[in-house]
Tab-separated table of C-alpha atoms and ligand atoms in Angstrom:
chain	number	residue	atom	x	y	z
A	208	MET	CA	16.391	25.483	11.560
A	209	THR	CA	19.475	23.587	12.624
A	210	HIS	CA	22.149	22.958	9.982
A	211	PRO	CA	22.036	19.511	9.402
A	212	LEU	CA	26.074	18.609	10.092
A	213	SER	CA	25.695	20.429	13.890
A	214	THR	CA	23.785	20.304	16.811
A	215	ALA	CA	24.717	23.866	17.614
A	216	ALA	CA	22.391	27.176	17.321
A	217	PRO	CA	21.722	28.433	14.073
A	218	GLU	CA	23.382	31.588	12.679
A	219	THR	CA	22.214	34.940	14.484
A	220	VAL	CA	23.244	38.503	13.723
A	221	LYS	CA	27.072	39.495	14.378
A	222	THR	CA	28.594	42.121	14.908
A	223	VAL	CA	31.770	42.030	12.338
A	224	LEU	CA	34.958	44.403	12.465
A	225	ILE	CA	36.554	44.647	9.300
A	226	THR	CA	40.052	46.548	8.645
A	227	GLY	CA	40.959	48.062	5.718
A	228	ALA	CA	37.221	48.190	4.699
A	229	SER	CA	37.792	51.254	2.626
A	230	SER	CA	38.594	49.438	-0.645
A	231	GLY	CA	38.960	45.978	-2.138
A	232	ILE	CA	38.073	42.984	-0.507
A	233	GLY	CA	37.342	44.858	3.067
A	234	GLU	CA	34.765	46.947	1.189
A	235	ALA	CA	33.373	44.184	-0.809
A	236	THR	CA	33.295	41.949	2.464
A	237	ALA	CA	31.490	44.748	4.440
A	238	ARG	CA	28.664	44.981	1.780
A	239	ARG	CA	28.448	41.169	1.329
A	240	LEU	CA	27.814	40.554	5.470
A	241	ALA	CA	25.644	43.760	5.425
A	242	ALA	CA	23.536	42.408	2.724
A	243	ALA	CA	23.388	39.056	5.063
A	244	GLY	CA	22.207	41.283	7.830
A	245	HIS	CA	25.477	41.515	9.867
A	246	HIS	CA	26.370	44.711	11.655
A	247	VAL	CA	29.529	45.703	10.055
A	248	VAL	CA	31.932	48.111	11.891
A	249	LEU	CA	34.346	49.832	9.340
A	250	GLY	CA	37.778	50.466	9.730
A	251	ALA	CA	40.642	52.188	7.680
A	252	ARG	CA	42.666	55.411	7.137
A	253	ARG	CA	40.326	57.108	4.752
A	254	ALA	CA	37.341	58.348	6.637
A	255	GLY	CA	35.686	59.972	3.874
A	256	ARG	CA	35.435	56.706	2.021
A	257	LEU	CA	34.419	54.629	5.072
A	258	ALA	CA	31.237	57.400	5.640
A	259	THR	CA	30.379	56.971	1.791
A	260	LEU	CA	30.145	53.035	2.171
A	261	ALA	CA	28.293	53.169	5.366
A	262	LYS	CA	25.983	55.548	3.931
A	263	ASP	CA	25.687	53.037	0.941
A	264	ILE	CA	24.957	50.006	3.188
A	265	GLU	CA	22.454	51.970	5.166
A	266	ALA	CA	20.707	52.953	2.130
A	267	ALA	CA	20.340	49.363	1.064
A	268	GLY	CA	18.835	48.430	4.276
A	269	GLY	CA	21.991	47.494	6.616
A	270	SER	CA	23.759	48.750	9.445
A	271	ALA	CA	27.265	50.165	9.342
A	272	LEU	CA	29.468	51.851	11.889
A	273	PRO	CA	32.513	53.818	10.306
A	274	HIS	CA	35.480	54.304	12.589
A	275	ALA	CA	38.734	55.634	11.415
A	276	LEU	CA	41.436	53.057	11.962
A	277	ASP	CA	45.374	52.972	11.696
A	278	VAL	CA	46.065	49.155	12.313
A	279	THR	CA	49.799	50.137	12.723
A	280	ASP	CA	48.741	52.125	16.252
A	281	PRO	CA	47.606	49.847	19.007
A	282	LEU	CA	45.943	52.817	20.677
A	283	SER	CA	43.722	53.674	17.257
A	284	MET	CA	42.818	49.781	17.444
A	285	ARG	CA	41.746	49.618	20.974
A	286	ALA	CA	39.419	52.722	19.935
A	287	PHE	CA	38.222	50.973	16.996
A	288	VAL	CA	37.164	47.866	19.043
A	289	GLN	CA	35.648	50.300	21.879
A	290	ALA	CA	33.345	52.013	19.281
A	291	ALA	CA	32.023	48.620	18.101
A	292	LEU	CA	31.502	47.873	21.700
A	293	ASP	CA	29.911	51.138	22.518
A	294	GLN	CA	27.280	50.373	19.692
A	295	TYR	CA	26.631	46.650	20.007
A	296	GLY	CA	27.767	45.385	23.030
A	297	ARG	CA	29.526	42.485	21.591
A	298	ILE	CA	32.182	41.633	19.114
A	299	ASP	CA	31.345	38.474	17.343
A	300	VAL	CA	34.094	38.528	14.125
A	301	LEU	CA	37.183	40.629	13.305
A	302	VAL	CA	38.329	40.507	9.960
A	303	ASN	CA	41.798	41.474	9.694
A	304	ASN	CA	42.214	42.371	6.222
A	305	ALA	CA	44.053	45.762	6.013
A	306	GLY	CA	47.358	45.337	3.933
A	307	VAL	CA	49.837	46.833	1.639
A	308	MET	CA	51.991	44.940	-0.984
A	309	PRO	CA	54.672	47.459	-1.988
A	310	LEU	CA	56.826	44.704	-3.917
A	311	SER	CA	60.366	44.771	-5.004
A	312	ARG	CA	63.447	42.828	-5.006
A	313	LEU	CA	65.541	42.644	-1.685
A	314	ASP	CA	68.405	44.204	-3.440
A	315	ALA	CA	66.926	47.400	-4.105
A	316	LEU	CA	66.980	47.928	-0.202
A	317	ARG	CA	63.386	49.737	0.069
A	318	THR	CA	63.974	48.992	3.663
A	319	ASP	CA	61.276	51.392	4.601
A	320	GLU	CA	58.736	49.541	2.833
A	321	TRP	CA	59.826	46.168	4.290
A	322	ASP	CA	59.119	47.972	7.629
A	323	ARG	CA	55.632	49.462	6.587
A	324	MET	CA	54.642	45.716	5.171
A	325	ILE	CA	55.452	44.361	8.578
A	326	ASP	CA	53.923	47.097	10.445
A	327	VAL	CA	50.628	46.812	8.483
A	328	ASN	CA	50.486	43.213	7.226
A	329	LEU	CA	51.748	41.831	10.388
A	330	ARG	CA	51.956	43.705	13.412
A	331	GLY	CA	48.668	45.257	12.102
A	332	VAL	CA	47.085	41.660	12.783
A	333	LEU	CA	48.271	41.106	16.218
A	334	HIS	CA	47.047	44.656	17.161
A	335	GLY	CA	43.906	43.364	16.070
A	336	ILE	CA	44.264	40.154	18.031
A	337	ALA	CA	45.074	41.835	21.173
A	338	ALA	CA	42.565	44.340	21.028
A	339	VAL	CA	39.432	41.696	20.743
A	340	LEU	CA	40.965	38.850	22.785
A	341	PRO	CA	39.788	39.799	26.204
A	342	THR	CA	36.154	40.648	24.809
A	343	MET	CA	35.912	37.359	23.048
A	344	THR	CA	37.204	35.614	26.145
A	345	SER	CA	34.682	36.964	28.525
A	346	GLN	CA	32.132	36.351	25.740
A	347	GLY	CA	33.013	32.770	25.567
A	348	ALA	CA	33.179	32.818	21.963
A	349	GLY	CA	34.728	34.974	18.972
A	350	HIS	CA	35.847	34.353	15.614
A	351	ILE	CA	39.002	35.752	14.289
A	352	VAL	CA	39.424	36.042	10.240
A	353	ASN	CA	42.891	36.709	8.892
A	354	ILE	CA	43.120	37.860	5.260
A	355	ALA	CA	46.768	36.136	4.448
A	356	SER	CA	47.417	35.625	0.562
A	357	VAL	CA	48.820	32.629	-1.782
A	358	SER	CA	51.994	34.563	-0.934
A	359	GLY	CA	51.739	32.759	2.469
A	360	LEU	CA	51.833	29.659	0.727
A	361	ARG	CA	54.638	30.496	-1.697
A	362	VAL	CA	57.167	32.550	-2.208
A	363	ASP	CA	58.418	34.456	-5.361
A	364	PRO	CA	61.005	37.188	-6.477
A	365	THR	CA	60.012	40.636	-5.207
A	366	ALA	CA	57.613	39.156	-2.913
A	367	ALA	CA	60.072	38.123	-0.309
A	368	VAL	CA	59.213	40.460	2.436
A	369	TYR	CA	55.042	40.407	1.703
A	370	SER	CA	55.438	36.673	1.397
A	371	ALA	CA	57.410	36.756	4.964
A	372	THR	CA	54.442	38.880	6.528
A	373	LYS	CA	51.934	36.528	4.966
A	374	HIS	CA	53.632	33.163	6.157
A	375	ALA	CA	53.686	34.701	9.685
A	376	VAL	CA	49.843	35.730	9.601
A	377	ARG	CA	49.295	32.007	8.946
A	378	ALA	CA	52.037	30.990	11.520
A	379	LEU	CA	50.136	33.120	14.126
A	380	SER	CA	46.467	32.013	13.135
A	381	GLU	CA	47.386	28.483	13.596
A	382	GLY	CA	49.033	29.287	17.138
A	383	LEU	CA	45.829	31.116	18.155
A	384	ARG	CA	43.490	28.233	17.185
A	385	GLN	CA	45.420	25.635	19.049
A	386	GLU	CA	45.558	27.949	22.258
A	387	SER	CA	41.851	28.300	22.354
A	388	ARG	CA	38.898	25.915	22.504
A	389	HIS	CA	36.088	29.055	22.530
A	390	LEU	CA	37.560	30.842	19.460
A	391	ARG	CA	37.124	30.205	15.859
A	392	VAL	CA	40.134	30.974	13.486
A	393	THR	CA	40.146	31.083	9.704
A	394	VAL	CA	42.576	32.007	7.485
A	395	ILE	CA	41.572	33.234	3.902
A	396	SER	CA	44.134	33.233	1.227
A	397	PRO	CA	43.240	35.532	-1.819
A	398	GLY	CA	45.147	34.776	-4.984
A	399	LEU	CA	45.039	37.976	-7.605
A	400	THR	CA	42.164	39.528	-6.826
A	401	ARG	CA	40.741	43.167	-8.410
A	402	SER	CA	41.548	45.938	-5.760
A	403	GLU	CA	43.863	48.972	-5.140
A	404	LEU	CA	46.549	46.870	-3.387
A	405	ALA	CA	48.983	47.013	-6.818
A	406	ASP	CA	48.703	50.711	-6.146
A	407	THR	CA	51.300	50.432	-2.998
A	408	ILE	CA	53.976	49.119	-5.580
A	409	ALA	CA	56.511	51.989	-6.168
A	410	ASP	CA	59.149	50.168	-7.942
A	411	GLN	CA	58.357	50.726	-11.521
A	412	ASP	CA	59.256	47.060	-13.151
A	413	THR	CA	57.551	45.374	-10.325
A	414	LYS	CA	54.272	47.429	-10.994
A	415	ASP	CA	54.464	47.056	-14.877
A	416	ALA	CA	55.051	43.311	-14.125
A	417	VAL	CA	52.001	42.618	-11.708
A	418	ALA	CA	49.282	45.079	-13.632
A	419	GLY	CA	50.163	42.437	-16.476
A	420	GLN	CA	49.203	39.469	-14.167
A	421	MET	CA	45.929	41.202	-12.793
A	422	ALA	CA	44.305	40.260	-16.154
A	423	ILE	CA	42.770	37.444	-14.798
A	424	ALA	CA	42.226	38.689	-11.346
A	425	ILE	CA	38.935	37.950	-9.592
A	426	PRO	CA	36.657	40.481	-8.498
A	427	ALA	CA	36.763	41.404	-4.533
A	428	ALA	CA	33.313	39.979	-3.839
A	429	ALA	CA	34.582	36.438	-4.417
A	430	ILE	CA	36.740	36.964	-1.070
A	431	GLY	CA	33.691	38.324	0.657
A	432	GLU	CA	31.524	35.396	-0.272
A	433	ALA	CA	34.426	33.200	1.407
A	434	VAL	CA	34.075	35.422	4.522
A	435	HIS	CA	30.309	35.102	4.499
A	436	TYR	CA	30.880	31.238	4.155
A	437	ALA	CA	33.251	30.817	7.035
A	438	ILE	CA	31.295	32.996	9.500
A	439	GLY	CA	28.326	31.626	8.887
A	440	GLN	CA	29.219	27.905	10.000
A	441	PRO	CA	27.525	26.568	12.990
A	442	SER	CA	29.535	27.499	16.183
A	443	ASP	CA	30.997	24.353	16.631
A	444	VAL	CA	32.387	24.000	12.798
A	445	ASP	CA	35.571	26.056	12.653
A	446	VAL	CA	36.820	26.801	9.169
A	447	ASN	CA	40.469	26.801	9.320
A	448	GLU	CA	42.059	27.675	5.803
A	449	LEU	CA	40.184	28.625	2.532
A	450	VAL	CA	42.410	29.460	-0.719
A	451	VAL	CA	40.350	31.619	-3.458
A	452	ARG	CA	42.186	32.307	-6.470
A	453	PRO	CA	41.405	32.686	-10.169
A	454	ALA	CA	41.085	29.561	-11.938
A	455	ALA	CA	43.857	30.649	-14.484
A	456	GLN	CA	46.204	31.301	-11.813
A	457	GLY	CA	49.542	29.181	-11.927
B	585	NDP	P1	43.327	47.480	-1.246
B	585	NDP	O1	44.542	48.189	-1.115
B	585	NDP	O2	42.105	47.561	-2.180
B	585	NDP	O3	42.744	47.594	0.362
B	585	NDP	C1	43.709	47.587	1.350
B	585	NDP	C2	42.817	48.215	2.723
B	585	NDP	O4	43.839	48.477	3.721
B	585	NDP	C3	42.597	49.614	2.403
B	585	NDP	O5	41.293	49.570	2.867
B	585	NDP	C4	43.502	50.405	2.976
B	585	NDP	O6	42.801	51.593	3.706
B	585	NDP	C5	43.776	49.611	4.130
B	585	NDP	N1	45.009	50.137	4.864
B	585	NDP	C6	46.286	50.253	4.755
B	585	NDP	N2	47.006	50.365	5.533
B	585	NDP	C7	46.363	50.625	6.794
B	585	NDP	C8	46.466	51.318	7.982
B	585	NDP	N3	47.618	51.356	8.266
B	585	NDP	N4	45.499	50.913	8.753
B	585	NDP	C9	44.202	50.952	8.373
B	585	NDP	N5	44.107	50.244	7.067
B	585	NDP	C10	44.946	50.206	6.357
B	585	NDP	O7	44.076	45.982	-1.360
B	585	NDP	P2	43.029	44.566	-1.249
B	585	NDP	O8	41.683	44.926	-0.798
B	585	NDP	O9	43.562	43.723	-1.994
B	585	NDP	O10	43.647	43.947	0.349
B	585	NDP	C11	42.901	43.636	1.158
B	585	NDP	C12	43.997	42.306	1.797
B	585	NDP	O11	43.852	41.134	1.039
B	585	NDP	C13	45.532	42.599	1.902
B	585	NDP	O12	45.592	41.974	3.350
B	585	NDP	C14	46.046	41.939	0.974
B	585	NDP	O13	47.535	41.878	1.385
B	585	NDP	C15	45.250	40.944	0.935
B	585	NDP	N6	45.507	40.192	-0.596
B	585	NDP	C16	45.236	40.860	-1.783
B	585	NDP	C17	45.364	40.158	-3.049
B	585	NDP	C18	44.823	41.007	-4.296
B	585	NDP	O14	45.173	40.485	-5.125
B	585	NDP	N7	44.114	42.038	-4.215
B	585	NDP	C19	45.910	38.827	-2.896
B	585	NDP	C20	46.391	38.078	-1.686
B	585	NDP	C21	46.035	38.649	-0.457
B	585	NDP	P3	43.226	53.217	3.894
B	585	NDP	O15	44.247	53.293	2.783
B	585	NDP	O16	42.056	53.716	3.999
B	585	NDP	O17	43.924	53.204	5.188
């Protein structure tokens, strides 16, 4: 049935690549999209977790392809995308979700952690875009979903570098959107969400403070639902920005 708001074709089964699918939001998104009938291609460094998730999805009647991925390595990203093309012949959606959040004050000078956030949260997204753009351009269609954060909309102490990476993801998403008429580009900015993200915080005071805030966190499935909504719209409807946070978050 045609969507009441559009003359475009109804939603079909899509091939969806998800980075950071081994836990949290990426895993929940994979489960949600697979349950909706899409083919999900699962990328992350912890290959064992991906294999278990793929088995779970297939046992529930879904379709999943696990593939080890380090988003900081452009060659690894290209191999991930090629594996999807070899298996399914096209790429409809890339969800750039992989991220790390080792928060600390700038004067703690944890410069290795600054670099890691830039490498995973920003360069990783760029590597993903670079790896799928040629295919999406030749297909004449494609959808890139970038998982940013409410930290891409505000800045807080200990989150300066993390916020900088997430502001950058929003900026480059808007640039990508403006440059292309055949691509859809969505930024999803989660608030406090239950996942393993705070495990990447090494600074103990910051870790304790974040642990206290997580009491109000929403389940990762809430973000998976937002991804499902964005990619399920008719092909001429581009959902550009979604902010999904706990009702109790300030
Ligand atoms: P998790 O820590 O549970 O998941 C992060 C994922 O990123 C893991 O699957 C991890 O897999 C993957 N990852 C990290 N480094 C790399 C790498 N170099 N290459 C490939 N994959 C990598 O946290 P979330 O689910 O919360 O995080 C998902 C996204 O959501 C992130 O971008 C985060 O910034 C964002 N976000 C989360 C919020 C929250 O409150 N949880 C709030 C706002 C935004 P592996 O270690 O196996 O490689």
